[in-house]
Short mmCIF file of C-alpha atoms and ligand atoms in Angstrom, two decimals:
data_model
loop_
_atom_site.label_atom_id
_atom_site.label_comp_id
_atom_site.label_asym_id
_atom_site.label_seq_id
_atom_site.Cartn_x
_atom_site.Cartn_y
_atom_site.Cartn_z
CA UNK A 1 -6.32 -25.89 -4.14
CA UNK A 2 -7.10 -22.69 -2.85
CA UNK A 3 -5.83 -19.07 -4.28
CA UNK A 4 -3.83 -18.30 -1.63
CA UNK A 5 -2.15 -21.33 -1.13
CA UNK A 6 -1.86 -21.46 -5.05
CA UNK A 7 0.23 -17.90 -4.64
CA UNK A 8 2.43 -18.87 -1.87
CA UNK A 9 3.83 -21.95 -3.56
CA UNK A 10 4.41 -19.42 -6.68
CA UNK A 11 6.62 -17.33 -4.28
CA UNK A 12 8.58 -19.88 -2.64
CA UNK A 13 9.40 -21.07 -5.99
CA UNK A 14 10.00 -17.40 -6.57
CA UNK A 15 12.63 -16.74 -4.43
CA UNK A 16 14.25 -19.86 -5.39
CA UNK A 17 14.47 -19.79 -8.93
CA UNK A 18 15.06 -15.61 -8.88
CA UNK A 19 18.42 -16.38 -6.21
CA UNK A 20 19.66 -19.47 -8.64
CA UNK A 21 19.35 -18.31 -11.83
CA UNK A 22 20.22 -14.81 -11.07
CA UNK A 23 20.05 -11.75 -13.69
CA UNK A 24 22.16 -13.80 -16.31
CA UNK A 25 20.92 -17.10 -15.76
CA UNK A 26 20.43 -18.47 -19.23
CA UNK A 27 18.98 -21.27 -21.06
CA UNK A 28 19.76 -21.40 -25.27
CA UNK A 29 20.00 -17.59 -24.85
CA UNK A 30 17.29 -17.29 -23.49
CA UNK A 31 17.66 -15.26 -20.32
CA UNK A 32 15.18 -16.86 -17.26
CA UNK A 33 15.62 -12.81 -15.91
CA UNK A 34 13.98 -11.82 -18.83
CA UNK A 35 11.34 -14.35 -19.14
CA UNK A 36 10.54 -13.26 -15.32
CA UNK A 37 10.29 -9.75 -15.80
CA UNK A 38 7.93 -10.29 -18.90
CA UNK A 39 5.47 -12.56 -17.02
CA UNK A 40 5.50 -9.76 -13.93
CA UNK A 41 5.02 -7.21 -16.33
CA UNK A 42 2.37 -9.03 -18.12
CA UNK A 43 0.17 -9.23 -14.83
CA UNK A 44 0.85 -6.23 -13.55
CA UNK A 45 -0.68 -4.51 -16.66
CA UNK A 46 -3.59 -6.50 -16.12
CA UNK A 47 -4.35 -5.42 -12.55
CA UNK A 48 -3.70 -1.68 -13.46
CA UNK A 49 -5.39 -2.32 -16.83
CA UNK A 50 -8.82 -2.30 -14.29
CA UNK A 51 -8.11 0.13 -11.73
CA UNK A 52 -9.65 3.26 -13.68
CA UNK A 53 -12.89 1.37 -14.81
CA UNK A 54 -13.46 -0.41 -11.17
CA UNK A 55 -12.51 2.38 -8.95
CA UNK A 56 -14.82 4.99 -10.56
CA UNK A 57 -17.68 2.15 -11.04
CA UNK A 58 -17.23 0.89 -7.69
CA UNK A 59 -17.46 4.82 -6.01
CA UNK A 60 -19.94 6.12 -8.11
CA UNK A 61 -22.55 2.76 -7.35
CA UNK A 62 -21.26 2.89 -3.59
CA UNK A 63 -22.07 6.53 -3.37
CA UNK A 64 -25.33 6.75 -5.49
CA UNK A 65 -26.64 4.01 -3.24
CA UNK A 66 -26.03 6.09 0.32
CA UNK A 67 -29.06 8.20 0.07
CA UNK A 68 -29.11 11.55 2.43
CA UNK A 69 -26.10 13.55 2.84
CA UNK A 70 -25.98 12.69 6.38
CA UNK A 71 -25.56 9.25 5.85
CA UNK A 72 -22.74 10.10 3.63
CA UNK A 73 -21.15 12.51 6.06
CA UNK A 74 -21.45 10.05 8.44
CA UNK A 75 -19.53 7.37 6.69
CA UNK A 76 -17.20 10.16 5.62
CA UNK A 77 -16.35 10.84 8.88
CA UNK A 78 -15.84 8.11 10.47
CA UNK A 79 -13.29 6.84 7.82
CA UNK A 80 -10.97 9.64 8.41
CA UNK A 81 -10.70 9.37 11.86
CA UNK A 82 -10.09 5.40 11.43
CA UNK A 83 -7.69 6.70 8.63
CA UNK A 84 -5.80 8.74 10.95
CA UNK A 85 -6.30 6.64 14.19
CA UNK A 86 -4.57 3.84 12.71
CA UNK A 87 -1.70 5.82 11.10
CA UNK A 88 -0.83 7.94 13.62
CA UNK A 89 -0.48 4.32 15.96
CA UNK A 90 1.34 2.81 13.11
CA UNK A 91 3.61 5.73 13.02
CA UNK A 92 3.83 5.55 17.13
CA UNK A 93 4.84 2.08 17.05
CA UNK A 94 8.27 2.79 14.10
CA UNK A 95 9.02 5.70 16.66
CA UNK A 96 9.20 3.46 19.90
CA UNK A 97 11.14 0.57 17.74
CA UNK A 98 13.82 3.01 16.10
CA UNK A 99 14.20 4.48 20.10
CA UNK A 100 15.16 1.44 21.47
CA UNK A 101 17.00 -0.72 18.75
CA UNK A 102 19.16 2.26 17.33
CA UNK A 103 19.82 0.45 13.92
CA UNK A 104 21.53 3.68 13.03
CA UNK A 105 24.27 2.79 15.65
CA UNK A 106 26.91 -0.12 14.70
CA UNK A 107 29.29 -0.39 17.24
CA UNK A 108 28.88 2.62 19.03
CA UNK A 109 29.71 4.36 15.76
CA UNK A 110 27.04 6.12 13.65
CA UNK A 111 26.64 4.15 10.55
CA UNK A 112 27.94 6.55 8.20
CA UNK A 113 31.30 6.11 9.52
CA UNK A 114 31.50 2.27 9.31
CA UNK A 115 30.21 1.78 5.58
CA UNK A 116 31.10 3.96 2.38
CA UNK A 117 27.55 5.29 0.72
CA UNK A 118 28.79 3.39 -2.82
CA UNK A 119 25.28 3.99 -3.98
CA UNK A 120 24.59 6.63 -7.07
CA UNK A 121 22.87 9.19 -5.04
CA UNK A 122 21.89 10.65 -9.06
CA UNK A 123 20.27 7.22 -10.16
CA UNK A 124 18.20 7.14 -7.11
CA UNK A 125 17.09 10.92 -7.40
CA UNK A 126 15.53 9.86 -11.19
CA UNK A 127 14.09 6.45 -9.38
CA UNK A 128 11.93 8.69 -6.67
CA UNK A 129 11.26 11.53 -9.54
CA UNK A 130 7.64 11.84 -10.42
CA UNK A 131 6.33 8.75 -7.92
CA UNK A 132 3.65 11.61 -7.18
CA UNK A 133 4.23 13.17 -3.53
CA UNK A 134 5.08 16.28 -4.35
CA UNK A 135 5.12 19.25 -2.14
CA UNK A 136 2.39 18.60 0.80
CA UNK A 137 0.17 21.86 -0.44
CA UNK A 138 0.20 19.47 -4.03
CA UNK A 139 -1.87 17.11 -2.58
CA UNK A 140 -5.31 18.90 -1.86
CA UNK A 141 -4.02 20.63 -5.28
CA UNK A 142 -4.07 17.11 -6.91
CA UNK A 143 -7.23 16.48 -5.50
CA UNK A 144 -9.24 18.55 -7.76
CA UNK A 145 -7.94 17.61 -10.82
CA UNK A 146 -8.60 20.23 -13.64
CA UNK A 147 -8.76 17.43 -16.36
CA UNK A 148 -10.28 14.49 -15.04
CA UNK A 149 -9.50 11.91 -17.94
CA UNK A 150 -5.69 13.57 -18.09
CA UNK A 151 -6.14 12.43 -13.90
CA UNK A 152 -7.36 9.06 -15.03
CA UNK A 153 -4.53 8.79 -17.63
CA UNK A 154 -1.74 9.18 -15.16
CA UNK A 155 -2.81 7.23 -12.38
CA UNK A 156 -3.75 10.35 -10.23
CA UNK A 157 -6.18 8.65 -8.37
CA UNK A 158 -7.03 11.15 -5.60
CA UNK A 159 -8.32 12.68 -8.47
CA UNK A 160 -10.19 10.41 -9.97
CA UNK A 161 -11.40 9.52 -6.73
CA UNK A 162 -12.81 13.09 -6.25
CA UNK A 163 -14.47 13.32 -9.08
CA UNK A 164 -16.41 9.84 -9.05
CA UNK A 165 -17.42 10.98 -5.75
CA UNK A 166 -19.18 14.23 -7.02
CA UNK A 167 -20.45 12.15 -9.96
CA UNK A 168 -22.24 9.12 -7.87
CA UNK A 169 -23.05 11.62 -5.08
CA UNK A 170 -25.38 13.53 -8.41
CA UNK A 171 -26.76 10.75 -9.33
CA UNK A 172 -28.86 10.22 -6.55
CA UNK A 173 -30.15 14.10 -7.16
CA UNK A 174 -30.72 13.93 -10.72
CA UNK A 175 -34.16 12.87 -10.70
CA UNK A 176 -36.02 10.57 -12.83
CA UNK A 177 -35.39 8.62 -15.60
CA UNK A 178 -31.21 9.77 -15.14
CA UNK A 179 -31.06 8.64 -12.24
CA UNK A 180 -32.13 5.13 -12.63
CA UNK A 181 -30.64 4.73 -16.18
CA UNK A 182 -27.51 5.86 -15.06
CA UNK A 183 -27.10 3.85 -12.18
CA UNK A 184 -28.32 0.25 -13.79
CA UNK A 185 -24.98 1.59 -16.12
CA UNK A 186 -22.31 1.88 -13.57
CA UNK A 187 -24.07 -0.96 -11.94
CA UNK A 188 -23.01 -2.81 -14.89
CA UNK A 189 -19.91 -1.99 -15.64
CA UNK A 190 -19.05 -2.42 -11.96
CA UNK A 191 -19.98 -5.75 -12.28
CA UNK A 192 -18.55 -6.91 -15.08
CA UNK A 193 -15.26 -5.31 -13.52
CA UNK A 194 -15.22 -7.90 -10.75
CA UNK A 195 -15.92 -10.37 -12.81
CA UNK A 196 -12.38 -9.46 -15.05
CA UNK A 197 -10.86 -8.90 -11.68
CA UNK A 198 -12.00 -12.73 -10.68
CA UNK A 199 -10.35 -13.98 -14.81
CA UNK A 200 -7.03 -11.83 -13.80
CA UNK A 201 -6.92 -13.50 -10.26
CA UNK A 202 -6.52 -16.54 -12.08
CA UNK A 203 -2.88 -15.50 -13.47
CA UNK A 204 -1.84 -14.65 -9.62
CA UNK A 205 0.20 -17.38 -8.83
CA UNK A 206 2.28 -17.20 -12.96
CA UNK A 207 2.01 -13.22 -12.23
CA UNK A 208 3.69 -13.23 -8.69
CA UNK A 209 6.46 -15.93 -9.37
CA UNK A 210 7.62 -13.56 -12.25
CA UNK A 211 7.41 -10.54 -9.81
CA UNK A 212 9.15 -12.20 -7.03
CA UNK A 213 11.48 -14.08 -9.06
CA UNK A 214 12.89 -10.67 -10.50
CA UNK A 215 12.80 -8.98 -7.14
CA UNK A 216 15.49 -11.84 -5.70
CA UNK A 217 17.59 -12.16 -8.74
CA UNK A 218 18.22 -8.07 -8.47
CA UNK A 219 18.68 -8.91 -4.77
CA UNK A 220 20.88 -11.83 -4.83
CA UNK A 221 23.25 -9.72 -7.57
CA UNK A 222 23.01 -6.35 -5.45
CA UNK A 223 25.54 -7.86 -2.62
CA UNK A 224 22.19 -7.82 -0.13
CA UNK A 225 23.23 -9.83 2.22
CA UNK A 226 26.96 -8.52 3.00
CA UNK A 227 25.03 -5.21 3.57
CA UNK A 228 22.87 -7.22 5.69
CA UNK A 229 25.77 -7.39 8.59
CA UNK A 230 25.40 -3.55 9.09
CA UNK A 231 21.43 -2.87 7.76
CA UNK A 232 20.12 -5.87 9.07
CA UNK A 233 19.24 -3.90 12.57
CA UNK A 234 17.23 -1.63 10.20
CA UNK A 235 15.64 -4.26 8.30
CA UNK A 236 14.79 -6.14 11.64
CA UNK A 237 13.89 -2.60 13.24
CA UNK A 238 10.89 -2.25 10.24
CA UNK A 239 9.56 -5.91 9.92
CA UNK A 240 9.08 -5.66 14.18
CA UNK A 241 7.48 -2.43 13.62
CA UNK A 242 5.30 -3.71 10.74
CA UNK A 243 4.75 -6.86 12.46
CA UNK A 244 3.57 -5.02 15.75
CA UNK A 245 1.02 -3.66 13.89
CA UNK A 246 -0.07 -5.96 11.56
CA UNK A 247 -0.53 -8.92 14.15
CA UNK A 248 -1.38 -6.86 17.45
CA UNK A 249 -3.20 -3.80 16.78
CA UNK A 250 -5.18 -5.23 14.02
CA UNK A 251 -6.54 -7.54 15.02
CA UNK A 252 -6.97 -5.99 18.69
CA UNK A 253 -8.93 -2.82 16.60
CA UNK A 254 -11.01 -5.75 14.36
CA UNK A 255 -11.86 -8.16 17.81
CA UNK A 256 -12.92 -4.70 20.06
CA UNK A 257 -14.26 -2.03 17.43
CA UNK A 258 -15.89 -4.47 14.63
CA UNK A 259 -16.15 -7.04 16.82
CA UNK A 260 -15.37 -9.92 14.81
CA UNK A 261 -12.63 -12.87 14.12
CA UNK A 262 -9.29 -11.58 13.37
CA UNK A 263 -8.14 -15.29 11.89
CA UNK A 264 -11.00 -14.94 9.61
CA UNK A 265 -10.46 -12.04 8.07
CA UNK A 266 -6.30 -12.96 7.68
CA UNK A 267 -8.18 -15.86 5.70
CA UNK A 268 -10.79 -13.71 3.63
CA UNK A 269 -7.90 -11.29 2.77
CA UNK A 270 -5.10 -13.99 2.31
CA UNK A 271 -5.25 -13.87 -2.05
CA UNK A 272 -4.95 -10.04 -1.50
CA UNK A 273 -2.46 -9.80 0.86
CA UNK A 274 0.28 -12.00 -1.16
CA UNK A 275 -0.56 -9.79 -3.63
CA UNK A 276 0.44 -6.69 -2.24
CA UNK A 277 3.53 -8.51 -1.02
CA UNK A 278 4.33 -9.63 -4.44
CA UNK A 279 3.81 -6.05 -6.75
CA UNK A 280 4.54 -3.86 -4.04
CA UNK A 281 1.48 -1.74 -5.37
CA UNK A 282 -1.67 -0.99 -3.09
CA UNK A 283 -3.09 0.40 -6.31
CA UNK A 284 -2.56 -2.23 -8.89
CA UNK A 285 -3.39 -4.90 -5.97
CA UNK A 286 -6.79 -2.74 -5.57
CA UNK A 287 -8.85 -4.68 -7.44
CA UNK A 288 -8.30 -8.22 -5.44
CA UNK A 289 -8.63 -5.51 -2.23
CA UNK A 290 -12.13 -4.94 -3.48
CA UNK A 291 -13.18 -8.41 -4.70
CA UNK A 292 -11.99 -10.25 -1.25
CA UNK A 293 -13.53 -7.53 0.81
CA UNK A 294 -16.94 -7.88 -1.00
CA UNK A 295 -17.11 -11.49 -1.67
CA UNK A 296 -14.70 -13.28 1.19
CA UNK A 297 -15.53 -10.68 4.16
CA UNK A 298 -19.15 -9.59 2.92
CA UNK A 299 -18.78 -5.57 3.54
CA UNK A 300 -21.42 -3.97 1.61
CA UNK A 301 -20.29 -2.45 -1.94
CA UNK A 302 -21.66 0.64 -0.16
CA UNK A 303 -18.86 0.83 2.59
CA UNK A 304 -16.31 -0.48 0.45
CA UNK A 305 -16.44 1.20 -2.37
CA UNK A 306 -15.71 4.67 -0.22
CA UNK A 307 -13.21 3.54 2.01
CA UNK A 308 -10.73 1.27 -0.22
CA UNK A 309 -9.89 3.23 -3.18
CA UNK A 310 -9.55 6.40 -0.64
CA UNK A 311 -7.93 4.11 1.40
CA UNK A 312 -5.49 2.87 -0.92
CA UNK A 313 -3.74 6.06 -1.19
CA UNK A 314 -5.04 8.12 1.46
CA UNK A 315 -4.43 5.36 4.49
CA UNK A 316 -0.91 4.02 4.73
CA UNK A 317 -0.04 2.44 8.06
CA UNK A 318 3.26 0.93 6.48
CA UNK A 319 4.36 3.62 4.45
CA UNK A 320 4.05 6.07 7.40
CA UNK A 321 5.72 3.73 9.89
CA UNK A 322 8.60 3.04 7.53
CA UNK A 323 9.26 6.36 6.16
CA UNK A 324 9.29 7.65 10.61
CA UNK A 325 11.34 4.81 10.75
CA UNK A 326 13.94 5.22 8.07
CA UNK A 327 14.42 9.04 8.55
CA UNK A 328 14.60 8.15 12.21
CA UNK A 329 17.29 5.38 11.27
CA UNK A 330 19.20 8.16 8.65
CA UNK A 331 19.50 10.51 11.37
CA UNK A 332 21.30 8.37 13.54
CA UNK A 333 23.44 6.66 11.10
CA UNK A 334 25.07 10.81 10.82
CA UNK A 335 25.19 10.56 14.20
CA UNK A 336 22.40 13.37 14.96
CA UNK A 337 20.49 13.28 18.12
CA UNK A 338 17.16 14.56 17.26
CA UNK A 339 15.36 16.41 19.78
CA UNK A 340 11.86 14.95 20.74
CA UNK A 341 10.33 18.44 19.21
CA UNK A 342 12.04 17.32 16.24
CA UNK A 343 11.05 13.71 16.54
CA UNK A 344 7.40 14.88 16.51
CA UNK A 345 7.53 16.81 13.38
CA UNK A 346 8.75 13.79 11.79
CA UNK A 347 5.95 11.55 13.04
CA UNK A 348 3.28 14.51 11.81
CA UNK A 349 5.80 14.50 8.28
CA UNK A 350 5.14 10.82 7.97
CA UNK A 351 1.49 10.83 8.85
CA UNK A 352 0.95 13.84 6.31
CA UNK A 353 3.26 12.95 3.16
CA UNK A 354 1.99 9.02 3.77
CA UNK A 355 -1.42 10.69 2.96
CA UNK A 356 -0.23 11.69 -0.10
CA UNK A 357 2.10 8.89 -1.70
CA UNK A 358 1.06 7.25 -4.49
CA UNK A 359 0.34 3.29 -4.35
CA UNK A 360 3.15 2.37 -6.22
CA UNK A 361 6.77 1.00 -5.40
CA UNK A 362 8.85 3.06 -3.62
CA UNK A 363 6.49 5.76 -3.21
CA UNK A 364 8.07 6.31 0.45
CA UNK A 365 11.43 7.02 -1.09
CA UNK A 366 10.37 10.64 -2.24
CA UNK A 367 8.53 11.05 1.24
CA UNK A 368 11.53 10.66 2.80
CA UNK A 369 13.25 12.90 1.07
CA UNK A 370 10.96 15.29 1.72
CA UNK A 371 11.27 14.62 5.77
CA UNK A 372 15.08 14.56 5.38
CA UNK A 373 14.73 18.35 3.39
CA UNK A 374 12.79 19.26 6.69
CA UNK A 375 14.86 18.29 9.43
CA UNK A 376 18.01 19.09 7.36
CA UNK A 377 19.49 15.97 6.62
CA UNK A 378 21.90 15.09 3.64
CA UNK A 379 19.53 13.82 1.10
CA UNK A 380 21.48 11.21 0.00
CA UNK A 381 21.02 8.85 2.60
CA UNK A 382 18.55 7.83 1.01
CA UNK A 383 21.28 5.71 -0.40
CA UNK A 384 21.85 4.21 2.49
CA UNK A 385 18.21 2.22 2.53
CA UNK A 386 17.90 2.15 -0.90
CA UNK A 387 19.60 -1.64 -1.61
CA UNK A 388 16.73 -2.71 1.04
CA UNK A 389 14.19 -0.64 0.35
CA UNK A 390 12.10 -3.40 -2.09
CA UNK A 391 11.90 -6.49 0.11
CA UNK A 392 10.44 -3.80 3.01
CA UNK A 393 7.88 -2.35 0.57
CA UNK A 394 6.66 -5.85 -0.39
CA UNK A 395 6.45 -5.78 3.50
CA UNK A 396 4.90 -2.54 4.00
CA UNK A 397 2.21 -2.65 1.38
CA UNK A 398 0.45 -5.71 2.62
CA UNK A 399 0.06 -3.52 5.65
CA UNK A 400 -1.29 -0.88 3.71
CA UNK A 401 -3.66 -2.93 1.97
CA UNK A 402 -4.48 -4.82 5.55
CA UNK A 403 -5.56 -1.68 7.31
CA UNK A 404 -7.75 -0.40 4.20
CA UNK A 405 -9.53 -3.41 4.24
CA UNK A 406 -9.58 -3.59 8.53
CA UNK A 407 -11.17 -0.31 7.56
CA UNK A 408 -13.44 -1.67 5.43
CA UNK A 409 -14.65 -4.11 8.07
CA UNK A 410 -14.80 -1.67 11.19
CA UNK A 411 -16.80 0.66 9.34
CA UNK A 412 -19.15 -1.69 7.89
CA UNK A 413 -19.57 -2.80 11.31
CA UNK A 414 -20.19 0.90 12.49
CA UNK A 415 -22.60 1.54 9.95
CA UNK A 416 -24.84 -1.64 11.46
CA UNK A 417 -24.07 -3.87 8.55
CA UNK A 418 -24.46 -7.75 9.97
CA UNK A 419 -23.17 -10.27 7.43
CA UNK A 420 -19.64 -9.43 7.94
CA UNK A 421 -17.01 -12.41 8.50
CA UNK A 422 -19.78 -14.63 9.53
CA UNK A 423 -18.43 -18.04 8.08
N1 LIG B 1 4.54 0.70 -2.30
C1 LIG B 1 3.69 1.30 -1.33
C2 LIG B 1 2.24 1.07 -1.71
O1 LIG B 1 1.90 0.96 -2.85
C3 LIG B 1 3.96 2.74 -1.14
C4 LIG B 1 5.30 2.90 -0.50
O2 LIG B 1 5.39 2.87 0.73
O3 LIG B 1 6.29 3.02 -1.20
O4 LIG B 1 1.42 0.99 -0.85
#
């Protein structure tokens, strides 16, 4: 049976064993809760266990391999303007939604009015603390990181990302013999990281039942879907958004830029996809990113390896559409009418703070707070999406991962590559 299929029957179990047995679901004292959250854990250390290795093999081999420093400014280019294209539509798209479906508004009344915020506005604060966006001026700080293994260490990958950059980018100047010795290295080691990536991608479907399964016992015991009555208009209001972009832009930007088969690169990226659903992590689900992109699409390692890691926490379509979206949704639930000046400086908030989230869950959380600080709204209603704020970043991550890989594909195309999605 194939992968993906493989994973999906591992959620659907998933959601059915998490909602039955609950958080104190037992069996001879044995907690199934428990039991979940160790087999998550257990696979989620294995994807992250990669990332550092493969992402700075993967750039420097990519980068070494480009050649003149046209050709690399080139590429370079044209990724951030499909970087920013893409969010600033995604971004577009939450804005018109949130406009015309109000989820905000229950009844006429602003939200705020109809439901008590019961949620521990504290708790939350310590949740979003250190998820890595920072002020915005942080972000080109982070960049240039002045200890690179300390960068590697924390999971700073803009960082890391920088500085395998400079490193493959000297590697093609060194001269001979460096230049060849050191590249048959990396060479190596990059592919002896796909092959661990392929072993790990084995575990998927054990790894994402126990991921999923802890996500719906926590959301089955949380009261989810009583809130669902009065947040289910938000919760609708992001999955259309989401879903507007995931199955009509994308694959309008893949059939008329790249000119190739939408449906088969939903199929090439399928393993990938569920993944990013499943850990809610564009960076732990970056290895699969890379090994479907190279082996199921065919992209060159040389396009690839530039525009996923970047684009794993550089391009965020999701993120930036939810976070518009939520402070959109906050603002009306207190009953403010935003102004459209003030409407745009949250759609250039999101597109800017989405740039510099880290790939990990509820990265959007602190980016909101920092759009609510801006516009001047209580900072605690946060609370209000927090009890839905998981399933949606299952939601919005595939998206995230989707468009880095779309990326992928258009710019392979761009750069005259011809192999990609051909069978
Ligand atoms: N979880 C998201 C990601 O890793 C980030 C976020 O929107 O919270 O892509």
């Amino acid at each position: 049976m194939k992968l993906h299929w493989q994973i999906l029957i591992a959620l659907v179990l998933a959601v059915i064993a998490g909602l039955a047995t609950g958080v104190e679901g037992s069996l001879l004292g044995l907690r199934f809760y428990d039991v979940y959250t160790f087999i998550g854990t257990l696979f989620l250390n294995g994807l992250k266990m990669i990332i550092v290795p493969l992402v700075v093999s993967s750039i420097i081999v990519g980068i070494a391999g480009i050649g003149s420093s046209r050709a690399f400014g080139r590429l370079g280019g044209r990724t951030l303007i499909y970087y920013l294209a893409t969010t600033f539509i995604s971004v577009s798209i939450g804005l018109l939604v949130v406009n015309t479906l109000t989820p905000g508004i229950y009844e006429g009344q602003p939200l705020k009015d109809v439901i008590n915020l019961t949620a521990d506005v504290s708790a939350i604060a310590d949740k979003v603390e250190g998820r890595g966006a920072g002020d915005l001026v942080d972000v080109f700080l982070r960049m240039v990181p002045p200890n690179v293994v300390a960068a590697a260490a924390n999971g700073q990958m803009l960082g890391l990302i920088f500085f395998s950059l400079l490193f493959g980018f000297f590697v093609a100047r060194v001269g001979e013999p460096h230049a060849e010795n050191l590249y048959g290295f990396w060479a190596g080691i990059y592919e002896v990281m796909l092959q661990i990536t392929l072993f790990i991608m084995r575990f998927a479907p054990i790894g994402v039942f126990g991921l999923v399964a802890v996500v719906m016992a926590d959301t089955g015991a949380s009261g989810f879907l009583d809130l669902m009555e009065v947040l289910g208009l938000f919760f609708f209001s992001v999955l259309l958004a989401l879903a507007l972009h995931f199955l009509v832009v994308m694959p309008l930007i893949l059939h008329f830029v790249a000119g190739v088969n939408p449906v088969r690169h939903y199929r090439a990226m399928a393993p990938a996809l569920l993944t990013a659903f499943s850990t809610a992590s564009s960076s732990a689900t970056l290895p699969l990113t890379i090994e479907c992109v190279e082996k199921n699409a065919g992209v060159s390692n040389r396009t690839s390896s530039f525009v996923l890691p970047l684009g794993s926490t550089v391009n965020m379509d999701g993120t930036a559409l939810y976070e518009c979206v939520a402070a959109m949704f906050i603002a009306q639930a207190y009953g403010l009418d935003l102004s459209l000046t003030q409407q745009f400086v949250i759609v250039l908030l999101a597109l800017l703070t989405s740039i510099g989230v880290a790939g990990v869950p509820s990265a959007s959380l602190v980016a909101i707070t920092i759009i609510l600080g801006y516009i001047g709204l209580p900072l605690e209603g946060i609370a209000l999406i927090y009890v839905v704020d998981r399933l949606l970043d299952m939601c919005r991550t595939a998206v995230n991962v989707f468009s880095d890989s779309c990326g992928a594909v258009v710019i392979g195309r761009l750069e005259g590559e011809e192999g990609i999605l051909k069978n």
